């Protein structure tokens, strides 16, 4: 009882800061969640919270009319003579009675489609105030998952193993230049239990505009009023009602095919203008290739402004249910838009899409009490209070030490699979990679292990770090011990300036991109006597530097001294009893010559300079640093010049110039198309060491290890086309992401995705090499879909061969 009184007192105190406040209920007195209240003739308003409570930061006295809307209820107008603040009123809404209509749903939808661009243009440029609140709740969390103790998730779980996992709010001002071109200035950000963190609830993540043809997901979703919507949806007229003099039609939408990227639910459309009045639509995670997501629901409410003569979005909510390993998570995110200005005077927006004020996460409770447009519920207030108390305790050295003592306990599994020792109070840790994880087999070393240790010292406020690492390598057949070390310093998080000094003795693949996975090579060697990995010994000292000098332009510099020598097979062991099939030699050029080295032992100095240019690079600016978005609307360009000089063998000096262009585009809802084009030329390099050739990423194992095959020839032998002359390679792949397979009966139930690709390689002294591929992606069971299968045909001066590649996208994670 005492706790309930305290919460009620706090809630009352919160509302006292509001200038206009109250509650919206249904006829039985129950609060209406997400009901919208706004001042007629303005863009000022706010949504109600989960219990129907609302308040508006409004301070002008006078006569006003408040318009209250909620889906399923009649719109109500309440007149008020405000002569003092706070102004309080409570009101209830009556259930909406839909009227029958003879107009077919298709005609209303056709109206919306015909006016789509016009209605999109009305709201193409504006600025507005934005607020978001996100909550993620977990229920019935087991005490152990995969034999690991879960704990109370940082104080989030109560005695029933349920609680708020995430609670966060954002207050900001947004500017939009055109659909998809948005800038957000975050004024305040608050995350429960994390005073130094910034909310993930931003306007960009909430940008779902149904006037556009597609909605951005992993698989783009077709809007119910897209130009091609009738290919994806069926429509049913549910009835009509009036609001603001408009005839509003409630139309049920359902996907024409269950697995197509289309939503189900309701859209509300004005008969006169084809504008959206509201949407309430859901989609399954399997439809958008989000395995952990069960369902996601988007609701939007619009209000009418007679001056601009348009319906504008003022509230949006996103609700989802996700599950994995017996843990269910329920998410609710509400977004409020107010104080629109549709005739803004701002300069052309830059590529910065978000800016966070340095003091955004330092705002005091009084600031939030006055500015927060959606009242907190009692359980949200309790979560803030509880986690603030926990956080204060967690910031003490005593608590940090106690947590570290618990997780720093060394176990047998830790020594074998990896172990990290933490010192949270002083912001450093030491990581050991483990012995078993780095165990492998090759014909030069036989069984070998390569454990590593890394010490990292962080400065989390500045986003900088210092890393000191060492890696040990021991090959049992060689009876040879090698070790490398490195020191790396990141100077800031705004330009990503990093300098690294490394050196030591290592064993390396001829191809520096390491196309042969350690695990795959171990299995193919031991069980099939196919030793594809070719190695050489390298002693080196290297200095590297990188920095983003201008937005979207990175430079990379590298200088090293190296001593390289060839190594040979030292074992004939395998698990097969039949050893008549010989291993190939470690010389990629002479696979059955076991005595001739691939190159002569030599020393050399090497230097390179490179740049990566991302055109139209979008980014976020946080107080702790700059975050570049990985996605780009334009191609990405790479240029590199590499020089080998001062070698003790003059012929081994070389010059190598190369360029690469990558580009990924999602054309509508027909999937994702990616390309990777690379070309290069060696100069004065006729007799260089084979280690410095341009090697191409081949594959002879029938195992693929990446999600996309845009940098690999899956049937090309690893070193047959290596060159020290000019070259050109091109990769193109289109993942239809269900665009075709979801139209095929029975197949559409499996949710497999068709993938088609083409790969081309041109080098001197060889006819052009080509691969044509077709396969199925998103294979697996339930939520675990990490498999892919491709059929490949290869050509070089005619047909060479065909076969199947099995894609195991988790292999690189295990490496």
PDB file of C-alpha atoms in Angstrom, residues 67-69 74-77 241-248 270 277 302 304 311:
ATOM      1  CA  UNK A  67     -10.171  17.302 -30.839  1.00  0.00           C
ATOM      2  CA  UNK A  68      -9.902  13.766 -29.451  1.00  0.00           C
ATOM      3  CA  UNK A  69      -9.535  10.748 -31.733  1.00  0.00           C
ATOM      4  CA  UNK A  74     -16.222   8.596 -32.431  1.00  0.00           C
ATOM      5  CA  UNK A  75     -14.155  11.746 -32.738  1.00  0.00           C
ATOM      6  CA  UNK A  76     -15.087  14.271 -30.058  1.00  0.00           C
ATOM      7  CA  UNK A  77     -14.564  18.023 -29.777  1.00  0.00           C
ATOM      8  CA  UNK A 241     -18.074   7.105 -40.865  1.00  0.00           C
ATOM      9  CA  UNK A 242     -17.624  10.871 -40.970  1.00  0.00           C
ATOM     10  CA  UNK A 243     -14.928  13.052 -39.450  1.00  0.00           C
ATOM     11  CA  UNK A 244     -14.128  16.711 -40.200  1.00  0.00           C
ATOM     12  CA  UNK A 245     -16.673  16.499 -43.021  1.00  0.00           C
ATOM     13  CA  UNK A 246     -14.786  13.650 -44.722  1.00  0.00           C
ATOM     14  CA  UNK A 247     -16.148  10.193 -45.450  1.00  0.00           C
ATOM     15  CA  UNK A 248     -13.715   7.781 -43.814  1.00  0.00           C
ATOM     16  CA  UNK A 270     -10.775   9.447 -46.965  1.00  0.00           C
ATOM     17  CA  UNK A 277      -6.818   8.728 -41.762  1.00  0.00           C
ATOM     18  CA  UNK A 302      -3.643  11.346 -38.475  1.00  0.00           C
ATOM     19  CA  UNK A 304      -6.785  17.267 -39.912  1.00  0.00           C
ATOM     20  CA  UNK A 311      -4.351  14.997 -42.731  1.00  0.00           C
TER      21      UNK A 311
END
